[in-house]
CSV table of C-alpha atoms and ligand atoms in Angstrom, one decimal:
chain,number,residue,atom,x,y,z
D,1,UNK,CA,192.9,-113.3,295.5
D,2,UNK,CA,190.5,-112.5,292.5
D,3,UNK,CA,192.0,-108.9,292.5
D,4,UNK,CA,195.3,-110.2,292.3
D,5,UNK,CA,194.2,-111.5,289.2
D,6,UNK,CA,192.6,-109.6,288.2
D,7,UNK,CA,195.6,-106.8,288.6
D,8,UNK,CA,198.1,-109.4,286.9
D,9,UNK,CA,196.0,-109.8,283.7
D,10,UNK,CA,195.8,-106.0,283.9
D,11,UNK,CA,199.6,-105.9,283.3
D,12,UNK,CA,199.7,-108.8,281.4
D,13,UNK,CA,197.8,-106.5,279.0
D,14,UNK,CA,199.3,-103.2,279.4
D,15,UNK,CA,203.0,-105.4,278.7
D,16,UNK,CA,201.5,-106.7,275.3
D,17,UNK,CA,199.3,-103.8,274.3
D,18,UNK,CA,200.5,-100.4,276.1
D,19,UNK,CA,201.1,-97.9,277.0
D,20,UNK,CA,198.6,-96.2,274.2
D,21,UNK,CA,195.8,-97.6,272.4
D,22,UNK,CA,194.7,-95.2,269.5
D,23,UNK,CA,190.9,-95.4,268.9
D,24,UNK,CA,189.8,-94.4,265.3
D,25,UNK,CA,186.1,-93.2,265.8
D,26,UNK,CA,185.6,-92.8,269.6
D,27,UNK,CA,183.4,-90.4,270.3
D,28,UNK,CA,180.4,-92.6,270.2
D,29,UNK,CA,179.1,-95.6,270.0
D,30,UNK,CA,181.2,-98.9,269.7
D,31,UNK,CA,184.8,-96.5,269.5
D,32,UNK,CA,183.5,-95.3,272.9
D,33,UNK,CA,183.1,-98.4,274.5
D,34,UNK,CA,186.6,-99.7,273.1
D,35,UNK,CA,187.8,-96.8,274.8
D,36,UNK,CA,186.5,-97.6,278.0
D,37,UNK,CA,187.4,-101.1,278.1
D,38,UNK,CA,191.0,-100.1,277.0
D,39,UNK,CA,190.9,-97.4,280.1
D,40,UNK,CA,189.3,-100.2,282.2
D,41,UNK,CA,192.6,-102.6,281.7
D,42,UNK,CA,195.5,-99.9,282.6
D,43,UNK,CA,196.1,-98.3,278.5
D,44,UNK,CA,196.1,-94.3,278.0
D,45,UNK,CA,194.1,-93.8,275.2
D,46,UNK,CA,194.0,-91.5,272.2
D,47,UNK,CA,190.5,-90.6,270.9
D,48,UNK,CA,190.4,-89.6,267.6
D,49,UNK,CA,187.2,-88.9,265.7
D,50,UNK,CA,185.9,-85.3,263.9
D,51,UNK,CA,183.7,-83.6,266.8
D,52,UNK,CA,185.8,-82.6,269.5
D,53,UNK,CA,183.1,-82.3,272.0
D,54,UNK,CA,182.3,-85.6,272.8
D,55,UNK,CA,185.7,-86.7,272.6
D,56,UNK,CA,186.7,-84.5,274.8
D,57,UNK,CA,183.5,-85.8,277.7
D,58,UNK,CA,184.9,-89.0,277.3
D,59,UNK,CA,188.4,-88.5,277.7
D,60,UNK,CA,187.7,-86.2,281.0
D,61,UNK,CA,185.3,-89.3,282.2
D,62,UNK,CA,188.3,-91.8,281.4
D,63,UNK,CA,190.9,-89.9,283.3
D,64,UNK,CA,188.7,-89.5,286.6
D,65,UNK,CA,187.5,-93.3,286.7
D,66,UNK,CA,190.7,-95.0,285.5
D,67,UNK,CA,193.8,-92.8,286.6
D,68,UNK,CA,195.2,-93.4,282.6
D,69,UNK,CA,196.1,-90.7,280.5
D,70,UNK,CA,193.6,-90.0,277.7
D,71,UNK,CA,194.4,-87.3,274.8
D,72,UNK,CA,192.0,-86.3,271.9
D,73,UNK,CA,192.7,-85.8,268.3
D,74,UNK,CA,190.4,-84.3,266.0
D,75,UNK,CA,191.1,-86.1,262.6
D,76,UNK,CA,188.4,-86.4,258.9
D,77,UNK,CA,190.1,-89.8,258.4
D,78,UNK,CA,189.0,-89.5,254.9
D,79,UNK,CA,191.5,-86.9,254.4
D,80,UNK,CA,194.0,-87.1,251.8
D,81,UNK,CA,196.5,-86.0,254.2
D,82,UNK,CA,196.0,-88.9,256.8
D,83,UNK,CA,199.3,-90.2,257.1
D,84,UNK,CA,201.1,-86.9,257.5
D,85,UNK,CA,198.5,-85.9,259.8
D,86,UNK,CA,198.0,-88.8,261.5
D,87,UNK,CA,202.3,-88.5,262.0
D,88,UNK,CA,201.9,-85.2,263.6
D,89,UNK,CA,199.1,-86.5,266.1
D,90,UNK,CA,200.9,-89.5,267.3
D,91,UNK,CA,204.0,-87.6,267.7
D,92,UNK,CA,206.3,-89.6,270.1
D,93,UNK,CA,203.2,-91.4,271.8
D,94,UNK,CA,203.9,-95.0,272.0
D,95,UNK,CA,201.1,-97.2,270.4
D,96,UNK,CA,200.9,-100.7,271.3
D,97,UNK,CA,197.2,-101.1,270.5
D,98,UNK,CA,195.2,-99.7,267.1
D,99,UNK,CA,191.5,-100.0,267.1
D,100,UNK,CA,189.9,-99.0,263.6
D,101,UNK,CA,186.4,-98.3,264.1
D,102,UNK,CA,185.3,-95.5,262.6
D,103,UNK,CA,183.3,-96.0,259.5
D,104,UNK,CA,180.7,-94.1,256.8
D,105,UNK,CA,177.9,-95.8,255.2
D,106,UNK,CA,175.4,-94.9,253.2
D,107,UNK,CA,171.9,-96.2,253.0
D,108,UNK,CA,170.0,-96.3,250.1
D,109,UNK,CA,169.9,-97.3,246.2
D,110,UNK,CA,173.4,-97.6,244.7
D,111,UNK,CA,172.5,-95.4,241.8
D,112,UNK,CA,170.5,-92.7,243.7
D,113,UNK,CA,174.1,-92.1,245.9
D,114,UNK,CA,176.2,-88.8,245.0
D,115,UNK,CA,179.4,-90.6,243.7
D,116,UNK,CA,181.5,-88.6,246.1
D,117,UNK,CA,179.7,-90.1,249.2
D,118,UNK,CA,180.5,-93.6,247.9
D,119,UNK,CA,184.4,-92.7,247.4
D,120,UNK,CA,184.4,-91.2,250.9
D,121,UNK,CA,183.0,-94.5,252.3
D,122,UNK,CA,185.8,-96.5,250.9
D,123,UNK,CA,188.5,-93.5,252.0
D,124,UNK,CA,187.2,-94.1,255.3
D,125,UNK,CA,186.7,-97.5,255.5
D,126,UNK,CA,189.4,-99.3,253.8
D,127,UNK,CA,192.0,-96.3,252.8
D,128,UNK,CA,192.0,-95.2,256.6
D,129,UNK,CA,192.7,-98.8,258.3
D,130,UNK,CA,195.6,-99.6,255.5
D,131,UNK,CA,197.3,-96.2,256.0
D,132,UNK,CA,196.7,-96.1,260.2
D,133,UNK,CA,197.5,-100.1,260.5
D,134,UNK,CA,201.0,-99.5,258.3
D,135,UNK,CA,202.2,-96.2,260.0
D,136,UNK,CA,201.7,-97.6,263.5
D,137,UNK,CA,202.2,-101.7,262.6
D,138,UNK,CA,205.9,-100.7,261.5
D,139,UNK,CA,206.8,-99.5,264.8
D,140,UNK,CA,204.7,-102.4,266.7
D,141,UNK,CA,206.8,-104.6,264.6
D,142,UNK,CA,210.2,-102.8,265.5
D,143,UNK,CA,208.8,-103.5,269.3
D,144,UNK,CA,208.0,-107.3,267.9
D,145,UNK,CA,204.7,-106.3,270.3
D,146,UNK,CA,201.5,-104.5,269.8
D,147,UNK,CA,197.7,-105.6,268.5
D,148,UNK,CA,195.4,-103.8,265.9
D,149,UNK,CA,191.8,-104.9,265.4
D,150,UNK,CA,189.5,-104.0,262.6
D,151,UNK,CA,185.8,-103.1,262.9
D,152,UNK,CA,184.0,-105.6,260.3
D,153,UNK,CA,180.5,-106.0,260.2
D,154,UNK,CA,178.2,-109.4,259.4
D,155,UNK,CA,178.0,-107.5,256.1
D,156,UNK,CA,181.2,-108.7,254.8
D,157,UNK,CA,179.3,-112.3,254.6
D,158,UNK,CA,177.8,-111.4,251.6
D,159,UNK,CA,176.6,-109.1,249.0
D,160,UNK,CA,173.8,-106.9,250.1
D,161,UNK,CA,171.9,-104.4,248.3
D,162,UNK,CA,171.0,-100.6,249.8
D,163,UNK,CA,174.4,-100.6,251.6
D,164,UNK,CA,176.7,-102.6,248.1
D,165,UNK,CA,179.5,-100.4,249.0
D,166,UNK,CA,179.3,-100.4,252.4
D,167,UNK,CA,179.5,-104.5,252.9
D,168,UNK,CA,182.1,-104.6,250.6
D,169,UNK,CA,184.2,-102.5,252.5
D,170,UNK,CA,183.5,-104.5,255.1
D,171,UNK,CA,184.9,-107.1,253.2
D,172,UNK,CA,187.9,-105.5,252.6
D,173,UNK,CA,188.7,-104.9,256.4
D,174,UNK,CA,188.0,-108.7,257.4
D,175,UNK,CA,189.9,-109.9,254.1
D,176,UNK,CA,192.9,-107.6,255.4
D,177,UNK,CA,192.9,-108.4,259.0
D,178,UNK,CA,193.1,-111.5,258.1
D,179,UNK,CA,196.3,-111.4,255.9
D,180,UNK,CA,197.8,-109.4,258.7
D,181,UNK,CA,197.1,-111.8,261.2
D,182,UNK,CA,199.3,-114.1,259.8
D,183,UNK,CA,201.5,-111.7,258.5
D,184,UNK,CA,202.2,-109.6,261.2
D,185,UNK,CA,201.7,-112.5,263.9
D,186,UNK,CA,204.8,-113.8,262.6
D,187,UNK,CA,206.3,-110.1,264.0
D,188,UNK,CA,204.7,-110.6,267.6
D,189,UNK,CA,201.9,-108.3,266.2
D,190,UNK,CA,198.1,-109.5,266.8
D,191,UNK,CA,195.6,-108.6,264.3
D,192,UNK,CA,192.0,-109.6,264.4
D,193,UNK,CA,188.7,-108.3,262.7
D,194,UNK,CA,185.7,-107.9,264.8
D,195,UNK,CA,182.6,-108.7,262.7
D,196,UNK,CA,179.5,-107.4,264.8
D,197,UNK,CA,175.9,-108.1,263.6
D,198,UNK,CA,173.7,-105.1,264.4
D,199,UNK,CA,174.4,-103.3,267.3
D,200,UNK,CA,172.6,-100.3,269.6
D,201,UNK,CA,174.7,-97.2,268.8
D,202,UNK,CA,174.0,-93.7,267.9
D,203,UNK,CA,175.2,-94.4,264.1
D,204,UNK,CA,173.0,-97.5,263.7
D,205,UNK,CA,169.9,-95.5,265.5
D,206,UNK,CA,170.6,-93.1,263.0
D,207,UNK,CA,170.2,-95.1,259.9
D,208,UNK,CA,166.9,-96.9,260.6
D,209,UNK,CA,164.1,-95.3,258.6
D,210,UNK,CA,162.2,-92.6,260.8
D,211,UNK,CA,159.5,-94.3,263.2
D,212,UNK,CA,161.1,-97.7,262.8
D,213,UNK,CA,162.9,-99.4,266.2
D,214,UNK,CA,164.7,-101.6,263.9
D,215,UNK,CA,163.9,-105.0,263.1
D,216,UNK,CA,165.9,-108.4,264.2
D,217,UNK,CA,167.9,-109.1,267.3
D,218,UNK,CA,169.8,-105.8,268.6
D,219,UNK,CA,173.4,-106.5,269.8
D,220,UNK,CA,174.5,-104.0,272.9
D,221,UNK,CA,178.6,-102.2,272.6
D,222,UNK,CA,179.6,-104.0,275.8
D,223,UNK,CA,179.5,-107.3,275.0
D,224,UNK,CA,180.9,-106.8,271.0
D,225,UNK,CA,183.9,-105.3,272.4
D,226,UNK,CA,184.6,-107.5,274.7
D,227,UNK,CA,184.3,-110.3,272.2
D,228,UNK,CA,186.9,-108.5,269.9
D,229,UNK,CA,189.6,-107.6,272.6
D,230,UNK,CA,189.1,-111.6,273.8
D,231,UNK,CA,189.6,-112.8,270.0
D,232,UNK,CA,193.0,-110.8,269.8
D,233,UNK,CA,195.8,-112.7,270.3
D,234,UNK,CA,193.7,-116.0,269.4
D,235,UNK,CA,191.5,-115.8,266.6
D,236,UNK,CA,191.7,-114.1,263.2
D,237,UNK,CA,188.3,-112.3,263.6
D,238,UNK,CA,185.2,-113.1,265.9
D,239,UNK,CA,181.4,-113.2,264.9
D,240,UNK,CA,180.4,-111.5,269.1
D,241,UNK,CA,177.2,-113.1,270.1
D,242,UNK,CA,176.0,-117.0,268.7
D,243,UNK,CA,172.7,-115.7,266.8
D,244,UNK,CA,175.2,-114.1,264.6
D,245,UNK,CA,177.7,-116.8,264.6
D,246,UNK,CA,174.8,-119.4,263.7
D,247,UNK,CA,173.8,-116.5,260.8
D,248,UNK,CA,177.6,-116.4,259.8
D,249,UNK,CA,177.9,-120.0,259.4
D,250,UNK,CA,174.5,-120.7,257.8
D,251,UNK,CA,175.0,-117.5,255.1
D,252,UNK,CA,178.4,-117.8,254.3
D,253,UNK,CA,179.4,-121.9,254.4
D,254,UNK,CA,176.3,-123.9,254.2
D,255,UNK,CA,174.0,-121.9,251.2
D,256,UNK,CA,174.9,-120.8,247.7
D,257,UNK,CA,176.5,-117.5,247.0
D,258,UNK,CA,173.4,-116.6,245.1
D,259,UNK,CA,170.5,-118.1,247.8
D,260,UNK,CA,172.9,-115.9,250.7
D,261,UNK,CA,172.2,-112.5,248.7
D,262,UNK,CA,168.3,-113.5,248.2
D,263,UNK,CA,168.4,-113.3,251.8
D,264,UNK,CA,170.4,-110.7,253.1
D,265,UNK,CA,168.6,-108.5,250.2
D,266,UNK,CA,165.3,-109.3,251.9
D,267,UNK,CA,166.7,-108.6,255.1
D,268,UNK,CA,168.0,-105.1,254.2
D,269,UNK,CA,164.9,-104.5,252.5
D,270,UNK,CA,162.3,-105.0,254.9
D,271,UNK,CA,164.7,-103.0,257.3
D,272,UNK,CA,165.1,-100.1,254.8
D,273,UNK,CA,162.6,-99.8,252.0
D,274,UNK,CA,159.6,-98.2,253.1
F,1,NAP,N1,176.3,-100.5,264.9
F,1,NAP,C1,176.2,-101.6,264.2
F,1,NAP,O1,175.1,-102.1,264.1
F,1,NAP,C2,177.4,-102.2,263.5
F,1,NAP,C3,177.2,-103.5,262.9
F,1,NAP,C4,178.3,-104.1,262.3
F,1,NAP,C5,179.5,-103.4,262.2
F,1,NAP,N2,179.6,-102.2,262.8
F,1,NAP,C6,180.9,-101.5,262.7
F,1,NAP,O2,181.3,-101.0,263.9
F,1,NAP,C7,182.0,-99.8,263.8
F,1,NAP,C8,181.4,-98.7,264.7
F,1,NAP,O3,180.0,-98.6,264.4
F,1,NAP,P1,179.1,-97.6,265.1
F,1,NAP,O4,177.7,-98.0,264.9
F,1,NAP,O5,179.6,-97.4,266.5
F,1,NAP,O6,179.2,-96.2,264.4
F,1,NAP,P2,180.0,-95.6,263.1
F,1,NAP,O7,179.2,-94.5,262.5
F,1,NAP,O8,180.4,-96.6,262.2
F,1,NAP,O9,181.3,-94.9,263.8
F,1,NAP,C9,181.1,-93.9,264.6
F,1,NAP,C10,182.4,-93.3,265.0
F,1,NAP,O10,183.3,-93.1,263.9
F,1,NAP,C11,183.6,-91.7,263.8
F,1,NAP,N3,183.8,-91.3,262.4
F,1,NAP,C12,182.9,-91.5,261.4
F,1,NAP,N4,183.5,-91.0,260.2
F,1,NAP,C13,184.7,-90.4,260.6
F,1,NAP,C14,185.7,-89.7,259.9
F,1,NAP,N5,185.5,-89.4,258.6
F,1,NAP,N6,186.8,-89.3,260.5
F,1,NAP,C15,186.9,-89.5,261.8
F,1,NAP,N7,186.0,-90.2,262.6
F,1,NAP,C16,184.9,-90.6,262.0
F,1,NAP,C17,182.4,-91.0,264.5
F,1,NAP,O11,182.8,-89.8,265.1
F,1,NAP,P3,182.6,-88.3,264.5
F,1,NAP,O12,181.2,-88.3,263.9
F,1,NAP,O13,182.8,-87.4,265.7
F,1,NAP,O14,183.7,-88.1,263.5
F,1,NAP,C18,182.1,-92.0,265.6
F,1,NAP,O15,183.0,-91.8,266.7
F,1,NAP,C19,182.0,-99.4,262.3
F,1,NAP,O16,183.2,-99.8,261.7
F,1,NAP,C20,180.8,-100.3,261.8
F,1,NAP,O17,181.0,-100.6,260.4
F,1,NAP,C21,178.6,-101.5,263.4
């Protein structure tokens, strides 16, 4: 009986959201796991990231344990020629499903930053979802069907310094899923921005100083994507997890602007200043 159902919502999704999803950063981390929850509901998925490799592990992995169709796509998404490339990837695929997760981000003093690394965050985090969410939103909204979600972080809360440019990015991506939500709702498409708190991927590994395990409560892939792919349909954007939503409501409705800085800065601080 609970295969039944569980078959039914299986289509129920594939109807709204298929036959594609296109996954913008999956070859690691939090893109990965979207990936394999997208496989694990019935969509054929299109991995697109820079490293072929992994991409290409994941989408022979997908194929064996799902029976979908999984193709790869290497893509800099901070290329100036995104849309035209991003065309010629697609091709005739049909998307019903965009998931932006790839982002940069830079750790460290604003000023101390080569000014080209800063541009390339923004090309990648805010140029890349507004070119990739208008190119495949216009033919979602020809099919008045489809669903896009954006990877925001807790960072978008507030200022923050060390990663300035980073959380405002993230700004930007919550700010704009939630203008499309409404907007492209009205079409039949669903929009919703995922802001995760901090979360065990390779990337996040990555940017903790050397020797350091990272400090604070550590989110795992699984249950963050889960939480997004719930929230679309419903919800604007989701806070996964309620330490984070408690954090989310305390930093960004109850406190001043200027006492919620004090304390994210102390936070990023004590996590990144040696
Ligand atoms: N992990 C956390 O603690 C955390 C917390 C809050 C929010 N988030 C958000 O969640 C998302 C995923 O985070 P993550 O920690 O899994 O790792 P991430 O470093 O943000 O993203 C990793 C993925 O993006 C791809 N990517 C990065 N730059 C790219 C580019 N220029 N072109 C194409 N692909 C690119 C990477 O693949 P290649 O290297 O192969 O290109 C990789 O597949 C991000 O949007 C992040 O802001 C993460």
């Amino acid at each position: 009986m609970s295969s039944d159902k569980d078959s039914a919502k299986r289509s129920d999704f594939v109807a709204r959201y298929g036959p594609w999803a296109l996954v913008a950063g999956a070859s690691e981390g939090l893109g990965a796991e979207f990936a394999r929850q997208l496989a694990a509901r019935g969509l054929n998925v299109l991995l697109v990231a820079r490293r072929a490799q992994p991409l290409e592990v994941l989408a022979t992995e997908l194929r064996h344990q799902h029976r979908i169709e999984a193709r790869t796509a290497v893509v800099d998404l901070a290329d100036r020629e995104l849309p035209t490339q991003l065309t010629a990837v697609v091709g005739d695929l049909e998307i019903g499903l965009l998931v932006y997760n790839a982002a940069h981000s830079l750790v460290g003093p604003f000023l101390d930053q080569e000014l080209g690394g800063l541009l390339r965050t923004i090309d990648v985090n805010c140029r890349g979802p507004v070119v990739l969410s208008h190119l495949l939103g216009q033919k979602m909204a020809q099919r008045r069907r489809g669903g896009i979600v954006l990877m925001s972080s807790m960072a978008a809360t507030q200022g923050a310094p060390l990663v300035a440019t980073y959380a405002a990015t993230k700004a930007f991506d919550l700010i704009l899923a939630e203008g499309l939500w409404e907007e492209l709702g009205r079409v039949g498409v669903d929009v919703v921005a995922c802001r995760a708190g901090a979360t065990r991927t390779p990337a996040y590994e990555r940017s903790q100083p050397q020797g350091s395990a990272g400090k604070g409560i550590l989110g795992e892939p699984g249950p963050v994507v889960t939480a997004a792919l719930q929230a679309l349909g419903r919800h604007p954007s989701v806070v996964p997890g309620w330490v984070n939503r408690f954090a989310a409501g305390f930093l960004g409705r109850l406190l001043p602007r200027r006492t919620a800085v004090q304390i994210m800065a102390k936070a990023t601080r004590s996590m990144y200043e040696r």
